mmCIF file of N, CA, C and O in Angstrom:
data_model
loop_
_atom_site.group_PDB
_atom_site.id
_atom_site.type_symbol
_atom_site.label_atom_id
_atom_site.label_comp_id
_atom_site.label_asym_id
_atom_site.label_seq_id
_atom_site.Cartn_x
_atom_site.Cartn_y
_atom_site.Cartn_z
ATOM 1 N N MET A 1 0.841 -1.177 0.000
ATOM 2 C CA MET A 1 0.000 0.000 0.000
ATOM 3 C C MET A 1 0.887 1.242 0.000
ATOM 4 O O MET A 1 1.778 1.370 0.822
ATOM 5 N N ALA A 2 0.667 2.155 -0.938
ATOM 6 C CA ALA A 2 1.472 3.373 -1.046
ATOM 7 C C ALA A 2 1.237 4.265 0.172
ATOM 8 O O ALA A 2 0.119 4.432 0.628
ATOM 9 N N GLY A 3 2.326 4.842 0.698
ATOM 10 C CA GLY A 3 2.225 5.748 1.826
ATOM 11 C C GLY A 3 2.167 5.057 3.184
ATOM 12 O O GLY A 3 2.088 5.699 4.199
ATOM 13 N N SER A 4 2.168 3.744 3.200
ATOM 14 C CA SER A 4 2.131 3.023 4.470
ATOM 15 C C SER A 4 3.464 3.136 5.177
ATOM 16 O O SER A 4 4.507 3.225 4.548
ATOM 17 N N MET A 5 3.427 3.118 6.477
ATOM 18 C CA MET A 5 4.651 3.157 7.246
ATOM 19 C C MET A 5 5.007 1.737 7.664
ATOM 20 O O MET A 5 4.166 1.014 8.163
ATOM 21 N N TYR A 6 6.209 1.333 7.399
ATOM 22 C CA TYR A 6 6.688 0.019 7.793
ATOM 23 C C TYR A 6 7.371 0.120 9.135
ATOM 24 O O TYR A 6 7.885 1.185 9.503
ATOM 25 N N PRO A 7 7.413 -0.965 9.914
ATOM 26 C CA PRO A 7 8.048 -0.922 11.231
ATOM 27 C C PRO A 7 9.488 -0.425 11.206
ATOM 28 O O PRO A 7 9.976 0.106 12.184
ATOM 29 N N SER A 8 10.175 -0.566 10.069
ATOM 30 C CA SER A 8 11.563 -0.124 9.984
ATOM 31 C C SER A 8 11.680 1.367 9.685
ATOM 32 O O SER A 8 12.755 1.931 9.757
ATOM 33 N N ASP A 9 10.577 2.003 9.282
ATOM 34 C CA ASP A 9 10.600 3.434 8.987
ATOM 35 C C ASP A 9 10.755 4.251 10.268
ATOM 36 O O ASP A 9 10.335 3.850 11.340
ATOM 37 N N SER A 10 11.314 5.439 10.114
ATOM 38 C CA SER A 10 11.472 6.341 11.247
ATOM 39 C C SER A 10 10.215 7.188 11.412
ATOM 40 O O SER A 10 9.602 7.607 10.442
ATOM 41 N N PHE A 11 9.861 7.463 12.664
ATOM 42 C CA PHE A 11 8.734 8.327 12.993
ATOM 43 C C PHE A 11 9.287 9.741 13.123
ATOM 44 O O PHE A 11 10.016 10.043 14.055
ATOM 45 N N GLY A 12 8.958 10.606 12.176
ATOM 46 C CA GLY A 12 9.476 11.971 12.181
ATOM 47 C C GLY A 12 10.731 12.088 11.336
ATOM 48 O O GLY A 12 11.314 11.092 10.926
ATOM 49 N N ASP A 13 11.142 13.336 11.070
ATOM 50 C CA ASP A 13 12.288 13.599 10.210
ATOM 51 C C ASP A 13 12.854 14.971 10.538
ATOM 52 O O ASP A 13 12.108 15.936 10.674
ATOM 53 N N CYS A 14 14.174 15.056 10.664
ATOM 54 C CA CYS A 14 14.837 16.343 10.921
ATOM 55 C C CYS A 14 15.767 16.727 9.777
ATOM 56 O O CYS A 14 16.612 17.592 9.942
ATOM 57 N N SER A 15 15.634 16.086 8.630
ATOM 58 C CA SER A 15 16.583 16.313 7.535
ATOM 59 C C SER A 15 16.515 17.731 6.972
ATOM 60 O O SER A 15 17.459 18.187 6.338
ATOM 61 N N ASP A 16 15.427 18.445 7.196
ATOM 62 C CA ASP A 16 15.308 19.807 6.659
ATOM 63 C C ASP A 16 15.897 20.871 7.589
ATOM 64 O O ASP A 16 15.913 22.048 7.253
ATOM 65 N N ILE A 17 16.398 20.455 8.764
ATOM 66 C CA ILE A 17 17.010 21.397 9.711
ATOM 67 C C ILE A 17 18.418 20.905 10.015
ATOM 68 O O ILE A 17 18.612 19.762 10.411
ATOM 69 N N GLU A 18 19.410 21.760 9.815
ATOM 70 C CA GLU A 18 20.796 21.356 10.038
ATOM 71 C C GLU A 18 21.300 21.814 11.410
ATOM 72 O O GLU A 18 20.775 22.762 11.992
ATOM 73 N N ALA A 19 22.329 21.129 11.903
ATOM 74 C CA ALA A 19 22.942 21.490 13.183
ATOM 75 C C ALA A 19 23.394 22.946 13.122
ATOM 76 O O ALA A 19 23.877 23.416 12.100
ATOM 77 N N GLY A 20 23.194 23.663 14.199
ATOM 78 C CA GLY A 20 23.532 25.079 14.262
ATOM 79 C C GLY A 20 22.345 25.985 13.983
ATOM 80 O O GLY A 20 22.432 27.191 14.170
ATOM 81 N N SER A 21 21.227 25.401 13.538
ATOM 82 C CA SER A 21 20.023 26.187 13.256
ATOM 83 C C SER A 21 19.331 26.600 14.545
ATOM 84 O O SER A 21 19.338 25.864 15.531
ATOM 85 N N LEU A 22 18.717 27.742 14.505
ATOM 86 C CA LEU A 22 17.871 28.193 15.601
ATOM 87 C C LEU A 22 16.501 27.558 15.382
ATOM 88 O O LEU A 22 15.936 27.659 14.302
ATOM 89 N N VAL A 23 16.003 26.829 16.379
ATOM 90 C CA VAL A 23 14.730 26.119 16.247
ATOM 91 C C VAL A 23 13.770 26.543 17.358
ATOM 92 O O VAL A 23 14.183 27.043 18.396
ATOM 93 N N GLU A 24 12.494 26.326 17.096
ATOM 94 C CA GLU A 24 11.466 26.595 18.109
ATOM 95 C C GLU A 24 10.545 25.397 18.166
ATOM 96 O O GLU A 24 10.474 24.608 17.223
ATOM 97 N N TRP A 25 9.847 25.247 19.283
ATOM 98 C CA TRP A 25 8.927 24.136 19.438
ATOM 99 C C TRP A 25 7.783 24.513 20.353
ATOM 100 O O TRP A 25 7.870 25.456 21.129
ATOM 101 N N SER A 26 6.722 23.785 20.207
ATOM 102 C CA SER A 26 5.557 23.913 21.059
ATOM 103 C C SER A 26 5.045 22.500 21.291
ATOM 104 O O SER A 26 4.793 21.770 20.337
ATOM 105 N N PHE A 27 4.918 22.114 22.544
ATOM 106 C CA PHE A 27 4.498 20.756 22.871
ATOM 107 C C PHE A 27 3.753 20.780 24.192
ATOM 108 O O PHE A 27 4.286 21.226 25.203
ATOM 109 N N LEU A 28 2.521 20.325 24.170
ATOM 110 C CA LEU A 28 1.674 20.266 25.371
ATOM 111 C C LEU A 28 1.627 21.602 26.110
ATOM 112 O O LEU A 28 1.734 21.667 27.330
ATOM 113 N N GLY A 29 1.495 22.682 25.350
ATOM 114 C CA GLY A 29 1.362 24.003 25.945
ATOM 115 C C GLY A 29 2.666 24.682 26.327
ATOM 116 O O GLY A 29 2.659 25.829 26.752
ATOM 117 N N LYS A 30 3.787 23.986 26.188
ATOM 118 C CA LYS A 30 5.082 24.581 26.516
ATOM 119 C C LYS A 30 5.802 24.924 25.217
ATOM 120 O O LYS A 30 5.790 24.150 24.271
ATOM 121 N N THR A 31 6.418 26.103 25.192
ATOM 122 C CA THR A 31 7.141 26.527 23.998
ATOM 123 C C THR A 31 8.596 26.779 24.358
ATOM 124 O O THR A 31 8.934 26.987 25.529
ATOM 125 N N GLY A 32 9.440 26.789 23.350
ATOM 126 C CA GLY A 32 10.853 27.046 23.593
ATOM 127 C C GLY A 32 11.571 27.411 22.316
ATOM 128 O O GLY A 32 11.066 27.216 21.213
ATOM 129 N N VAL A 33 12.772 27.958 22.489
ATOM 130 C CA VAL A 33 13.654 28.309 21.385
ATOM 131 C C VAL A 33 15.042 27.829 21.779
ATOM 132 O O VAL A 33 15.452 27.961 22.934
ATOM 133 N N GLY A 34 15.764 27.267 20.810
ATOM 134 C CA GLY A 34 17.092 26.793 21.118
ATOM 135 C C GLY A 34 17.939 26.583 19.882
ATOM 136 O O GLY A 34 17.495 26.816 18.753
ATOM 137 N N LEU A 35 19.151 26.114 20.100
ATOM 138 C CA LEU A 35 20.116 25.859 19.048
ATOM 139 C C LEU A 35 20.204 24.355 18.828
ATOM 140 O O LEU A 35 20.458 23.602 19.772
ATOM 141 N N LEU A 36 19.963 23.900 17.602
ATOM 142 C CA LEU A 36 20.011 22.481 17.289
ATOM 143 C C LEU A 36 21.460 22.012 17.311
ATOM 144 O O LEU A 36 22.300 22.524 16.574
ATOM 145 N N LEU A 37 21.757 21.048 18.180
ATOM 146 C CA LEU A 37 23.109 20.501 18.277
ATOM 147 C C LEU A 37 23.286 19.303 17.352
ATOM 148 O O LEU A 37 24.285 19.187 16.659
ATOM 149 N N SER A 38 22.316 18.389 17.371
ATOM 150 C CA SER A 38 22.385 17.199 16.525
ATOM 151 C C SER A 38 21.003 16.587 16.420
ATOM 152 O O SER A 38 20.117 16.874 17.210
ATOM 153 N N ALA A 39 20.838 15.725 15.420
ATOM 154 C CA ALA A 39 19.568 15.038 15.233
ATOM 155 C C ALA A 39 19.842 13.675 14.618
ATOM 156 O O ALA A 39 20.798 13.492 13.867
ATOM 157 N N GLY A 40 19.000 12.718 14.966
ATOM 158 C CA GLY A 40 19.135 11.385 14.403
ATOM 159 C C GLY A 40 18.048 10.472 14.937
ATOM 160 O O GLY A 40 17.244 10.865 15.780
ATOM 161 N N ASN A 41 18.030 9.264 14.425
ATOM 162 C CA ASN A 41 17.028 8.287 14.846
ATOM 163 C C ASN A 41 17.455 7.589 16.123
ATOM 164 O O ASN A 41 18.610 7.200 16.256
ATOM 165 N N MET A 42 16.526 7.441 17.044
ATOM 166 C CA MET A 42 16.759 6.738 18.300
ATOM 167 C C MET A 42 15.672 5.694 18.473
ATOM 168 O O MET A 42 14.561 5.865 17.975
ATOM 169 N N GLU A 43 15.969 4.653 19.194
ATOM 170 C CA GLU A 43 14.999 3.597 19.470
ATOM 171 C C GLU A 43 14.134 4.036 20.649
ATOM 172 O O GLU A 43 14.637 4.337 21.724
ATOM 173 N N ARG A 44 12.840 4.135 20.423
ATOM 174 C CA ARG A 44 11.880 4.521 21.473
ATOM 175 C C ARG A 44 10.677 3.605 21.367
ATOM 176 O O ARG A 44 9.994 3.603 20.350
ATOM 177 N N GLY A 45 10.414 2.823 22.368
ATOM 178 C CA GLY A 45 9.242 1.957 22.379
ATOM 179 C C GLY A 45 9.221 0.949 21.245
ATOM 180 O O GLY A 45 8.162 0.614 20.738
ATOM 181 N N GLY A 46 10.375 0.484 20.831
ATOM 182 C CA GLY A 46 10.446 -0.533 19.803
ATOM 183 C C GLY A 46 10.424 -0.022 18.371
ATOM 184 O O GLY A 46 10.371 -0.800 17.438
ATOM 185 N N ARG A 47 10.493 1.285 18.191
ATOM 186 C CA ARG A 47 10.555 1.818 16.820
ATOM 187 C C ARG A 47 11.516 2.999 16.764
ATOM 188 O O ARG A 47 11.851 3.594 17.786
ATOM 189 N N LYS A 48 11.952 3.334 15.561
ATOM 190 C CA LYS A 48 12.872 4.453 15.379
ATOM 191 C C LYS A 48 12.090 5.758 15.380
ATOM 192 O O LYS A 48 11.077 5.887 14.710
ATOM 193 N N VAL A 49 12.583 6.713 16.159
ATOM 194 C CA VAL A 49 11.959 8.035 16.252
ATOM 195 C C VAL A 49 13.046 9.075 16.004
ATOM 196 O O VAL A 49 14.133 8.993 16.576
ATOM 197 N N ALA A 50 12.760 10.045 15.144
ATOM 198 C CA ALA A 50 13.707 11.136 14.875
ATOM 199 C C ALA A 50 13.707 12.080 16.072
ATOM 200 O O ALA A 50 12.696 12.698 16.394
ATOM 201 N N MET A 51 14.852 12.150 16.752
ATOM 202 C CA MET A 51 15.002 12.985 17.940
ATOM 203 C C MET A 51 16.131 13.989 17.711
ATOM 204 O O MET A 51 17.065 13.723 16.964
ATOM 205 N N ALA A 52 16.029 15.122 18.374
ATOM 206 C CA ALA A 52 17.041 16.169 18.258
ATOM 207 C C ALA A 52 17.546 16.554 19.637
ATOM 208 O O ALA A 52 16.790 16.556 20.605
ATOM 209 N N LYS A 53 18.830 16.872 19.720
ATOM 210 C CA LYS A 53 19.410 17.445 20.937
ATOM 211 C C LYS A 53 19.469 18.949 20.702
ATOM 212 O O LYS A 53 20.038 19.413 19.711
ATOM 213 N N VAL A 54 18.861 19.681 21.621
ATOM 214 C CA VAL A 54 18.736 21.135 21.486
ATOM 215 C C VAL A 54 19.217 21.806 22.762
ATOM 216 O O VAL A 54 18.864 21.383 23.867
ATOM 217 N N LYS A 55 20.016 22.855 22.604
ATOM 218 C CA LYS A 55 20.460 23.661 23.749
ATOM 219 C C LYS A 55 19.491 24.822 23.877
ATOM 220 O O LYS A 55 19.386 25.665 22.980
ATOM 221 N N LYS A 56 18.728 24.850 24.978
ATOM 222 C CA LYS A 56 17.764 25.929 25.203
ATOM 223 C C LYS A 56 18.503 27.257 25.371
ATOM 224 O O LYS A 56 19.547 27.321 26.011
ATOM 225 N N LEU A 57 17.949 28.300 24.784
ATOM 226 C CA LEU A 57 18.604 29.604 24.860
ATOM 227 C C LEU A 57 18.475 30.251 26.230
ATOM 228 O O LEU A 57 19.401 30.882 26.713
ATOM 229 N N LYS A 58 17.324 30.101 26.868
ATOM 230 C CA LYS A 58 17.103 30.781 28.145
ATOM 231 C C LYS A 58 17.881 30.171 29.303
ATOM 232 O O LYS A 58 18.314 30.870 30.197
ATOM 233 N N SER A 59 18.069 28.834 29.293
ATOM 234 C CA SER A 59 18.696 28.195 30.447
ATOM 235 C C SER A 59 20.000 27.471 30.135
ATOM 236 O O SER A 59 20.658 26.994 31.035
ATOM 237 N N SER A 60 20.362 27.351 28.863
ATOM 238 C CA SER A 60 21.532 26.593 28.410
ATOM 239 C C SER A 60 21.413 25.095 28.698
ATOM 240 O O SER A 60 22.375 24.368 28.561
ATOM 241 N N GLU A 61 20.220 24.651 29.105
ATOM 242 C CA GLU A 61 19.958 23.231 29.339
ATOM 243 C C GLU A 61 19.902 22.512 27.990
ATOM 244 O O GLU A 61 19.414 23.056 27.008
ATOM 245 N N ILE A 62 20.421 21.286 27.924
ATOM 246 C CA ILE A 62 20.342 20.486 26.707
ATOM 247 C C ILE A 62 19.209 19.489 26.871
ATOM 248 O O ILE A 62 19.158 18.751 27.860
ATOM 249 N N VAL A 63 18.268 19.495 25.910
ATOM 250 C CA VAL A 63 17.095 18.633 25.981
ATOM 251 C C VAL A 63 16.992 17.805 24.704
ATOM 252 O O VAL A 63 17.517 18.186 23.660
ATOM 253 N N GLU A 64 16.312 16.659 24.803
ATOM 254 C CA GLU A 64 15.999 15.838 23.639
ATOM 255 C C GLU A 64 14.543 16.070 23.284
ATOM 256 O O GLU A 64 13.671 15.976 24.138
ATOM 257 N N ILE A 65 14.297 16.394 22.021
ATOM 258 C CA ILE A 65 12.959 16.735 21.557
ATOM 259 C C ILE A 65 12.670 15.948 20.288
ATOM 260 O O ILE A 65 13.530 15.845 19.412
ATOM 261 N N CYS A 66 11.461 15.431 20.184
ATOM 262 C CA CYS A 66 11.042 14.746 18.964
ATOM 263 C C CYS A 66 11.013 15.759 17.820
ATOM 264 O O CYS A 66 10.492 16.867 17.964
ATOM 265 N N CYS A 67 11.572 15.371 16.684
ATOM 266 C CA CYS A 67 11.649 16.284 15.528
ATOM 267 C C CYS A 67 10.287 16.707 14.996
ATOM 268 O O CYS A 67 10.180 17.733 14.324
ATOM 269 N N LEU A 68 9.255 15.939 15.297
ATOM 270 C CA LEU A 68 7.918 16.300 14.816
ATOM 271 C C LEU A 68 7.455 17.660 15.333
ATOM 272 O O LEU A 68 6.661 18.336 14.691
ATOM 273 N N VAL A 69 7.919 18.083 16.508
ATOM 274 C CA VAL A 69 7.453 19.346 17.079
ATOM 275 C C VAL A 69 8.426 20.494 16.821
ATOM 276 O O VAL A 69 8.154 21.624 17.200
ATOM 277 N N LEU A 70 9.567 20.218 16.173
ATOM 278 C CA LEU A 70 10.556 21.263 15.891
ATOM 279 C C LEU A 70 10.271 21.947 14.568
ATOM 280 O O LEU A 70 9.840 21.335 13.609
ATOM 281 N N ARG A 71 10.562 23.231 14.525
ATOM 282 C CA ARG A 71 10.540 23.947 13.252
ATOM 283 C C ARG A 71 11.648 24.994 13.301
ATOM 284 O O ARG A 71 12.003 25.499 14.373
ATOM 285 N N LYS A 72 12.165 25.310 12.126
ATOM 286 C CA LYS A 72 13.225 26.311 12.036
ATOM 287 C C LYS A 72 12.667 27.662 12.447
ATOM 288 O O LYS A 72 11.570 28.042 12.010
ATOM 289 N N HIS A 73 13.360 28.352 13.306
ATOM 290 C CA HIS A 73 12.920 29.662 13.794
ATOM 291 C C HIS A 73 13.031 30.689 12.667
ATOM 292 O O HIS A 73 14.028 30.753 11.963
ATOM 293 N N THR A 74 11.985 31.464 12.496
ATOM 294 C CA THR A 74 12.009 32.514 11.477
ATOM 295 C C THR A 74 11.861 33.866 12.170
ATOM 296 O O THR A 74 11.111 34.010 13.136
ATOM 297 N N ILE A 75 12.579 34.831 11.672
ATOM 298 C CA ILE A 75 12.514 36.176 12.222
ATOM 299 C C ILE A 75 11.283 36.860 11.632
ATOM 300 O O ILE A 75 11.125 36.920 10.420
ATOM 301 N N LYS A 76 10.442 37.356 12.506
ATOM 302 C CA LYS A 76 9.217 38.027 12.065
ATOM 303 C C LYS A 76 9.491 39.519 11.928
ATOM 304 O O LYS A 76 10.011 40.153 12.844
ATOM 305 N N THR A 77 9.158 40.058 10.767
ATOM 306 C CA THR A 77 9.321 41.493 10.548
ATOM 307 C C THR A 77 7.953 42.117 10.394
ATOM 308 O O THR A 77 7.030 41.493 9.914
ATOM 309 N N SER A 78 7.831 43.364 10.806
ATOM 310 C CA SER A 78 6.513 44.008 10.724
ATOM 311 C C SER A 78 6.344 44.832 9.487
ATOM 312 O O SER A 78 7.156 45.053 8.706
#
């Protein structure tokens, strides 16, 4: 079936955002901005999930975030 996901496929993708990019996220009502350090597939619950390591700008804390909720930060001009 076209478009089906196979168990070997990764859940999510970070290929459109490169390391060093400024990223933002929103997940369960919490938002953040940080610097993308690295991204890749990790084993979570028996399947591959695209995860990213991000250094938060406000606290310098390094967190792991699912790539599905990340987007490249864009500067808004008025």
